[in-house]
Short mmCIF file of C-alpha atoms in Angstrom, two decimals:
data_model
loop_
_atom_site.label_atom_id
_atom_site.label_comp_id
_atom_site.label_asym_id
_atom_site.label_seq_id
_atom_site.Cartn_x
_atom_site.Cartn_y
_atom_site.Cartn_z
CA MET A 279 -10.95 36.52 -8.15
CA ALA A 280 -10.39 37.56 -11.74
CA ALA A 281 -12.29 37.35 -14.97
CA GLY A 282 -12.38 34.43 -17.36
CA PRO A 283 -9.35 32.71 -18.90
CA GLY A 284 -9.27 35.13 -21.77
CA GLY A 285 -8.09 37.86 -19.43
CA GLY A 286 -9.78 40.60 -21.44
CA GLY A 287 -9.47 44.30 -20.80
CA CYS A 288 -12.61 44.26 -18.69
CA ALA A 289 -11.83 41.93 -15.78
CA ARG A 290 -13.24 41.40 -12.33
CA ARG A 291 -12.45 38.87 -9.68
CA GLY A 292 -14.87 35.98 -9.96
CA ARG A 293 -15.10 32.39 -11.14
CA TRP A 294 -14.11 31.53 -14.70
CA GLY A 295 -16.73 32.12 -17.32
CA ARG A 296 -18.27 35.22 -15.76
CA GLY A 297 -16.88 37.57 -18.41
CA CYS A 298 -17.27 41.35 -18.46
CA PRO A 299 -20.37 43.08 -17.16
CA VAL A 300 -20.91 44.81 -20.52
CA ARG A 301 -20.54 41.53 -22.36
CA GLY A 302 -23.00 39.97 -19.92
CA LEU A 303 -25.62 42.69 -20.70
CA LEU A 304 -25.21 42.14 -24.44
CA CYS A 305 -25.53 38.40 -24.02
CA GLY A 306 -28.62 38.86 -21.85
CA ALA A 307 -30.26 41.05 -24.50
CA LEU A 308 -29.54 38.49 -27.20
CA LEU A 309 -30.96 35.70 -25.10
CA LEU A 310 -34.18 37.65 -24.49
CA LEU A 311 -34.53 38.22 -28.22
CA ALA A 312 -33.68 34.63 -29.12
CA PRO A 313 -34.79 32.12 -26.45
CA GLY A 314 -33.61 29.29 -28.63
CA LEU A 315 -30.00 30.38 -28.04
CA ARG A 316 -30.13 29.91 -24.27
CA ARG A 317 -29.33 26.25 -24.25
CA GLY A 318 -26.33 26.72 -26.55
CA ALA A 319 -24.92 29.53 -24.40
CA ALA A 320 -25.33 27.44 -21.25
CA GLU A 321 -23.41 24.59 -22.86
CA LEU A 322 -20.54 26.88 -23.83
CA THR A 323 -19.84 27.98 -20.27
CA ASP A 324 -20.72 26.75 -16.83
CA GLY A 325 -19.58 29.95 -15.15
CA ASN A 326 -23.07 30.84 -13.95
CA ASN A 327 -23.67 27.38 -12.50
CA GLU A 328 -20.77 27.19 -10.07
CA HIS A 329 -21.46 26.77 -6.39
CA LEU A 330 -19.19 27.33 -3.40
CA LYS A 331 -18.82 24.16 -1.34
CA ARG A 332 -18.32 25.41 2.19
CA GLU A 333 -17.45 21.98 3.58
CA HIS A 334 -14.32 22.03 1.41
CA SER A 335 -13.50 25.75 1.78
CA LEU A 336 -11.28 27.67 4.18
CA THR A 337 -12.25 31.32 4.60
CA LYS A 338 -12.05 34.12 7.15
CA PRO A 339 -13.10 34.51 9.88
CA TYR A 340 -11.39 31.27 10.81
CA GLN A 341 -12.95 29.21 13.56
CA GLY A 342 -10.69 27.79 16.24
CA VAL A 343 -8.07 30.55 16.35
CA GLY A 344 -5.72 29.86 19.23
CA SER A 345 -6.53 26.14 19.33
CA SER A 346 -4.89 23.08 17.79
CA SER A 347 -7.82 22.29 15.49
CA MET A 348 -10.67 23.88 13.58
CA PRO A 349 -13.97 22.64 12.16
CA LEU A 350 -13.60 20.68 8.90
CA TRP A 351 -9.82 21.15 8.81
CA ASP A 352 -6.86 19.47 10.52
CA PHE A 353 -3.35 20.84 10.65
CA GLN A 354 -0.03 19.55 11.85
CA GLY A 355 3.65 20.34 12.18
CA SER A 356 4.62 24.00 12.25
CA THR A 357 1.21 25.18 11.00
CA MET A 358 -0.09 28.17 12.95
CA LEU A 359 -3.62 29.55 12.77
CA THR A 360 -4.04 33.32 13.17
CA SER A 361 -6.97 35.65 12.56
CA GLN A 362 -5.54 36.76 9.19
CA TYR A 363 -3.87 33.69 7.70
CA VAL A 364 -2.87 30.06 8.15
CA ARG A 365 0.92 29.93 8.28
CA LEU A 366 2.21 26.56 7.11
CA THR A 367 5.83 27.40 7.94
CA PRO A 368 7.49 30.40 9.53
CA ASP A 369 10.63 31.94 8.04
CA GLU A 370 12.79 29.45 9.90
CA ARG A 371 14.93 26.51 8.87
CA SER A 372 13.80 22.87 8.85
CA LYS A 373 10.07 23.42 9.31
CA GLU A 374 7.17 21.43 7.87
CA GLY A 375 3.48 22.13 8.12
CA SER A 376 0.21 21.20 6.45
CA ILE A 377 -3.54 21.72 6.58
CA TRP A 378 -6.06 19.16 5.35
CA ASN A 379 -9.79 19.11 4.76
CA ARG A 380 -11.54 16.44 6.84
CA VAL A 381 -14.31 15.86 4.29
CA PRO A 382 -13.60 13.72 1.19
CA CYS A 383 -14.65 15.38 -2.07
CA PHE A 384 -17.07 13.46 -4.27
CA LEU A 385 -17.39 16.12 -6.98
CA LYS A 386 -16.43 15.04 -10.49
CA ASP A 387 -15.93 18.61 -11.68
CA TRP A 388 -14.53 21.34 -9.45
CA GLU A 389 -12.51 24.52 -9.27
CA LEU A 390 -10.22 25.49 -6.40
CA HIS A 391 -9.21 29.11 -5.74
CA VAL A 392 -6.30 29.71 -3.39
CA HIS A 393 -5.32 33.08 -1.94
CA PHE A 394 -1.74 32.75 -0.66
CA LYS A 395 1.37 34.68 0.25
CA ILE A 396 5.01 33.56 0.14
CA HIS A 397 7.40 36.02 1.74
CA GLY A 398 10.54 36.24 3.82
CA ALA A 399 13.81 37.99 4.51
CA GLY A 400 15.86 35.89 2.09
CA LYS A 401 17.23 37.60 -1.00
CA LYS A 402 17.54 36.12 -4.51
CA ASN A 403 17.96 32.31 -4.44
CA LEU A 404 18.38 32.42 -0.65
CA HIS A 405 14.88 31.34 0.26
CA GLY A 406 12.77 28.21 0.00
CA ASP A 407 11.39 25.82 -0.54
CA GLY A 408 7.78 26.55 -1.54
CA PHE A 409 4.45 24.85 -0.94
CA ALA A 410 2.13 22.30 -2.54
CA LEU A 411 -1.59 21.97 -3.09
CA TRP A 412 -2.97 18.46 -2.90
CA TYR A 413 -5.97 16.42 -3.97
CA THR A 414 -4.94 13.00 -2.71
CA GLN A 415 -6.08 9.78 -1.11
CA GLU A 416 -3.67 10.31 1.78
CA ARG A 417 -3.95 13.12 4.30
CA LEU A 418 -1.99 14.30 7.33
CA MET A 419 1.03 12.22 6.33
CA PRO A 420 4.24 14.27 6.64
CA GLY A 421 7.06 13.59 4.23
CA PRO A 422 9.83 14.99 2.03
CA VAL A 423 7.69 16.52 -0.73
CA PHE A 424 7.07 20.08 0.46
CA GLY A 425 6.20 18.72 3.90
CA SER A 426 3.99 15.88 2.71
CA LYS A 427 4.13 12.22 1.67
CA ASP A 428 5.97 10.99 -1.42
CA ASN A 429 4.53 8.26 -3.70
CA PHE A 430 1.08 9.72 -3.16
CA HIS A 431 -2.17 8.89 -4.98
CA GLY A 432 -3.79 11.84 -6.72
CA LEU A 433 -2.90 15.34 -7.88
CA ALA A 434 -0.25 17.78 -6.67
CA ILE A 435 0.40 21.36 -7.73
CA PHE A 436 3.86 22.53 -6.67
CA LEU A 437 4.81 26.17 -6.18
CA ASP A 438 8.58 25.75 -6.05
CA THR A 439 10.62 28.81 -5.11
CA TYR A 440 14.14 27.36 -5.07
CA PRO A 441 16.06 25.65 -7.94
CA ASN A 442 17.80 22.56 -6.55
CA ASP A 443 19.06 21.56 -9.99
CA GLU A 444 21.98 23.89 -10.66
CA ALA A 445 21.97 22.96 -14.35
CA THR A 446 18.38 24.01 -14.93
CA GLU A 447 17.59 26.90 -17.23
CA ARG A 448 14.15 27.47 -15.78
CA VAL A 449 13.30 30.66 -13.99
CA PHE A 450 12.03 30.27 -10.44
CA PRO A 451 9.54 30.45 -8.74
CA TYR A 452 8.09 27.68 -10.87
CA ILE A 453 4.63 26.07 -10.79
CA SER A 454 4.22 22.46 -11.93
CA ALA A 455 1.63 19.68 -11.87
CA MET A 456 2.02 15.98 -11.10
CA VAL A 457 -0.46 13.10 -11.15
CA ASN A 458 0.58 9.96 -9.28
CA ASN A 459 -0.85 6.48 -8.75
CA GLY A 460 1.61 5.79 -5.94
CA SER A 461 4.34 4.42 -8.21
CA LEU A 462 6.25 7.67 -8.85
CA ALA A 463 8.67 9.47 -6.55
CA TYR A 464 9.24 13.21 -6.64
CA ASP A 465 12.91 13.97 -7.35
CA HIS A 466 13.85 17.10 -5.39
CA SER A 467 17.35 17.18 -6.89
CA LYS A 468 15.79 17.75 -10.33
CA ASP A 469 12.89 19.89 -9.03
CA GLY A 470 10.43 17.17 -10.04
CA ARG A 471 11.27 17.53 -13.72
CA TRP A 472 11.00 13.81 -14.55
CA THR A 473 7.43 13.49 -13.23
CA GLU A 474 6.16 16.94 -14.19
CA LEU A 475 3.24 17.11 -16.63
CA ALA A 476 3.54 20.82 -17.40
CA GLY A 477 4.49 24.05 -15.70
CA CYS A 478 5.21 27.75 -15.89
CA THR A 479 7.26 30.50 -14.28
CA ALA A 480 5.41 32.89 -11.95
CA ASP A 481 6.82 35.81 -9.98
CA LEU A 482 4.80 35.09 -6.84
CA ARG A 483 7.19 35.71 -3.93
CA ASN A 484 7.51 38.86 -1.78
CA GLN A 485 4.75 40.68 -3.61
CA ASN A 486 3.07 43.70 -2.04
CA HIS A 487 -0.28 42.74 -3.56
CA ASP A 488 -2.57 39.73 -3.31
CA THR A 489 -1.53 36.55 -5.12
CA PHE A 490 -3.94 33.86 -6.28
CA LEU A 491 -3.88 30.45 -7.91
CA ALA A 492 -6.81 28.59 -9.48
CA VAL A 493 -7.00 24.89 -10.27
CA ARG A 494 -9.86 23.59 -12.41
CA TYR A 495 -10.64 19.94 -13.10
CA SER A 496 -13.53 19.30 -15.45
CA ARG A 497 -14.29 16.58 -17.99
CA GLY A 498 -10.81 15.17 -17.68
CA ARG A 499 -9.10 18.51 -18.28
CA LEU A 500 -6.75 20.05 -15.73
CA THR A 501 -6.21 23.81 -15.91
CA VAL A 502 -4.06 25.96 -13.64
CA MET A 503 -4.09 29.75 -13.80
CA THR A 504 -2.43 32.51 -11.81
CA ASP A 505 -3.26 36.05 -10.76
CA VAL A 506 0.01 37.27 -9.26
CA GLU A 507 0.69 40.46 -11.22
CA ASP A 508 -1.94 42.70 -9.57
CA LYS A 509 -3.84 42.90 -12.86
CA ASN A 510 -7.03 41.36 -11.51
CA GLU A 511 -7.11 38.81 -14.32
CA TRP A 512 -6.14 35.21 -14.86
CA LYS A 513 -3.02 34.14 -16.72
CA ASN A 514 -2.77 30.67 -18.19
CA CYS A 515 -0.14 28.37 -16.66
CA ILE A 516 -1.09 24.73 -17.24
CA ASP A 517 -3.68 23.11 -19.51
CA ILE A 518 -3.69 19.31 -19.80
CA ALA A 519 -6.34 16.99 -21.25
CA GLY A 520 -6.74 13.28 -20.54
CA VAL A 521 -6.45 13.55 -16.76
CA ARG A 522 -8.40 11.01 -14.69
CA LEU A 523 -8.86 11.68 -10.99
CA PRO A 524 -11.03 9.65 -8.62
CA THR A 525 -13.63 11.12 -6.32
CA GLY A 526 -13.42 10.70 -2.56
CA TYR A 527 -9.95 12.25 -2.17
CA PHE A 528 -8.95 15.09 0.17
CA PHE A 529 -7.82 18.65 -0.46
CA GLY A 530 -4.85 20.00 1.44
CA ALA A 531 -1.82 22.28 1.41
CA SER A 532 1.65 21.76 2.81
CA ALA A 533 5.01 23.52 2.89
CA GLY A 534 8.55 22.80 3.96
CA THR A 535 11.80 24.62 4.58
CA GLY A 536 15.35 23.30 4.71
CA ASP A 537 18.58 25.26 5.01
CA LEU A 538 16.65 28.13 3.41
CA SER A 539 13.26 29.34 4.54
CA ASP A 540 10.20 31.51 3.91
CA ASN A 541 6.81 32.26 5.39
CA HIS A 542 4.21 30.20 3.52
CA ASP A 543 0.73 31.56 4.24
CA ILE A 544 -2.71 30.40 3.08
CA ILE A 545 -5.33 33.15 3.34
CA SER A 546 -8.21 31.22 1.78
CA MET A 547 -9.07 28.07 -0.15
CA LYS A 548 -12.44 28.11 -1.93
CA LEU A 549 -13.82 25.09 -3.75
CA PHE A 550 -16.57 25.51 -6.34
CA GLN A 551 -18.67 22.78 -7.87
CA LEU A 552 -18.89 22.92 -11.66
CA MET A 553 -22.27 21.88 -13.06
CA VAL A 554 -21.38 20.17 -16.34
CA GLN A 555 -22.83 17.30 -18.30
CA HIS A 556 -20.95 14.05 -18.85
CA PRO A 557 -21.45 11.53 -21.68
CA PRO A 558 -24.04 8.79 -21.00
CA GLU A 559 -21.34 6.11 -21.05
CA GLU A 560 -19.79 7.65 -17.91
CA GLU A 561 -22.95 7.27 -15.84
CA ASN A 562 -22.11 3.73 -14.74
CA ILE A 563 -18.49 4.47 -13.80
CA ASP A 564 -17.63 4.19 -10.11
CA TRP A 565 -15.42 7.27 -9.86
CA THR A 566 -14.19 6.27 -6.42
CA LYS A 567 -12.49 3.19 -7.91
CA ILE A 568 -10.61 4.65 -10.87
CA GLU A 569 -6.83 5.10 -10.72
CA PRO A 570 -5.20 8.52 -11.07
CA SER A 571 -3.72 8.69 -14.55
CA VAL A 572 -2.94 10.92 -17.53
CA SER A 573 -3.19 10.03 -21.21
CA LEU A 574 -0.02 11.41 -22.77
CA LEU A 575 1.53 11.09 -26.21
CA LYS A 576 4.84 10.78 -24.39
CA SER A 577 5.98 10.03 -20.88
CA PRO A 578 6.89 12.96 -18.64
CA LYS A 579 10.28 11.28 -18.27
CA ASP A 580 10.96 11.93 -21.96
CA ASN A 581 10.85 15.67 -21.33
CA VAL A 582 13.89 17.87 -20.93
CA ASP A 583 14.32 21.39 -19.69
CA ASP A 584 13.25 24.37 -21.74
CA PRO A 585 13.94 27.95 -20.60
CA THR A 586 10.40 28.92 -21.59
CA GLY A 587 8.97 26.44 -19.10
CA ASN A 588 7.56 24.26 -21.85
CA PHE A 589 8.77 20.88 -23.04
CA ARG A 590 10.66 19.79 -26.09
CA SER A 591 11.34 16.19 -26.96
CA GLY A 592 14.08 14.38 -25.09
CA PRO A 593 16.30 11.51 -26.28
CA LEU A 594 14.76 8.99 -28.67
CA THR A 595 13.20 6.05 -26.87
CA GLY A 596 12.83 2.52 -28.29
CA TRP A 597 9.34 2.96 -29.68
CA LYS A 598 10.29 6.26 -31.30
CA VAL A 599 13.24 4.59 -33.07
CA PHE A 600 10.95 1.78 -34.22
CA LEU A 601 8.41 4.23 -35.66
CA LEU A 602 11.15 6.17 -37.45
CA LEU A 603 12.58 2.98 -38.98
CA LEU A 604 9.10 1.81 -39.99
CA CYS A 605 8.35 5.15 -41.67
CA ALA A 606 11.70 5.07 -43.43
CA LEU A 607 11.07 1.50 -44.66
CA LEU A 608 7.61 2.40 -45.96
CA GLY A 609 9.11 5.43 -47.70
CA ILE A 610 11.71 3.27 -49.41
CA ILE A 611 9.06 0.77 -50.56
CA VAL A 612 6.86 3.53 -51.97
CA CYS A 613 9.80 5.10 -53.79
CA ALA A 614 10.80 1.71 -55.21
CA VAL A 615 7.28 1.00 -56.49
CA VAL A 616 6.95 4.43 -58.05
CA GLY A 617 10.39 4.11 -59.63
CA ALA A 618 9.54 0.70 -61.07
CA VAL A 619 6.31 1.99 -62.61
CA VAL A 620 8.05 4.98 -64.15
CA PHE A 621 10.87 2.81 -65.51
CA GLN A 622 8.40 0.34 -67.05
CA ARG A 623 6.46 3.12 -68.79
CA ARG A 624 9.66 4.55 -70.25
CA GLN A 625 10.63 1.14 -71.55
CA GLU A 626 7.25 0.74 -73.23
CA ARG A 627 7.53 4.22 -74.74
CA ASN A 628 11.00 3.47 -76.13
CA LYS A 629 9.74 0.25 -77.79
CA ARG A 630 7.25 2.24 -79.86
CA PHE A 631 10.08 4.07 -81.64
CA TYR A 632 11.84 0.85 -82.78
#
């Protein structure tokens, strides 16, 4: 795929952290001259320590073309396997399809690269609905969320191509992320706004060039980047810290159409293991038992629409009002104390003149 997140002028398609060839030669020369710098450089980037995990990857040539199953992957619904792509839905109304990895993933740090294509005959705002990438406890469970189950456990990345909320100011197609512990429902009428962690606009439909998406999860940080502009470089979309995802979940992709439709094709899904060090206190954690969660300063439900695709604060909630009143009260007390001290000093100064 493309070069590192910086998206410099010298880019080539590869895993994050590879950098430019010229930069790599300079770094290599410095490391030869200063062996003591090697450890520091390795800690700054894990790009050279990433490994493709074939048991979690879907690449050409596909095995099982013409059959109803393939090694390591299951598919259902309208999904069709060809020699060039896996079509989750054809450009037809009321279709749902998905493909799921059979092998649970026990990696704590990983990076998923997806080569996809969304295309169809529909003109502006007359196509839909998009597709989703999943890392969830459940698999092969059809439902209303882009062809898969609602109230899921895990992570979902939505590539939404149709605005259901007529009042929205966002520009579609729109990519968003959601982490769920099974208690949240995706609201299609609001395009998932109330449960969205972050998102961005991406012109990814009906392109004549390759389109890619990358999802990285490492040390509790979720990063999503796109390469949809035929520039052979990554563009930042989502970057969230404080994300906790269990191990032992399944990767998958699903799509759905309603009154409007599109072809939703997956060309490849490649999962890479990231070799990173974790703090000693995490060694005794059973990562299969933790609950999907995100540490946020505010709830996603407090967010309102922003044309830029970012968030600005929504209506004041109870705790926000309390904090404001507390700050105001403290401010009044401080002002009163300062005023009293100043007044007392003036009184003492006036006494000296009498």
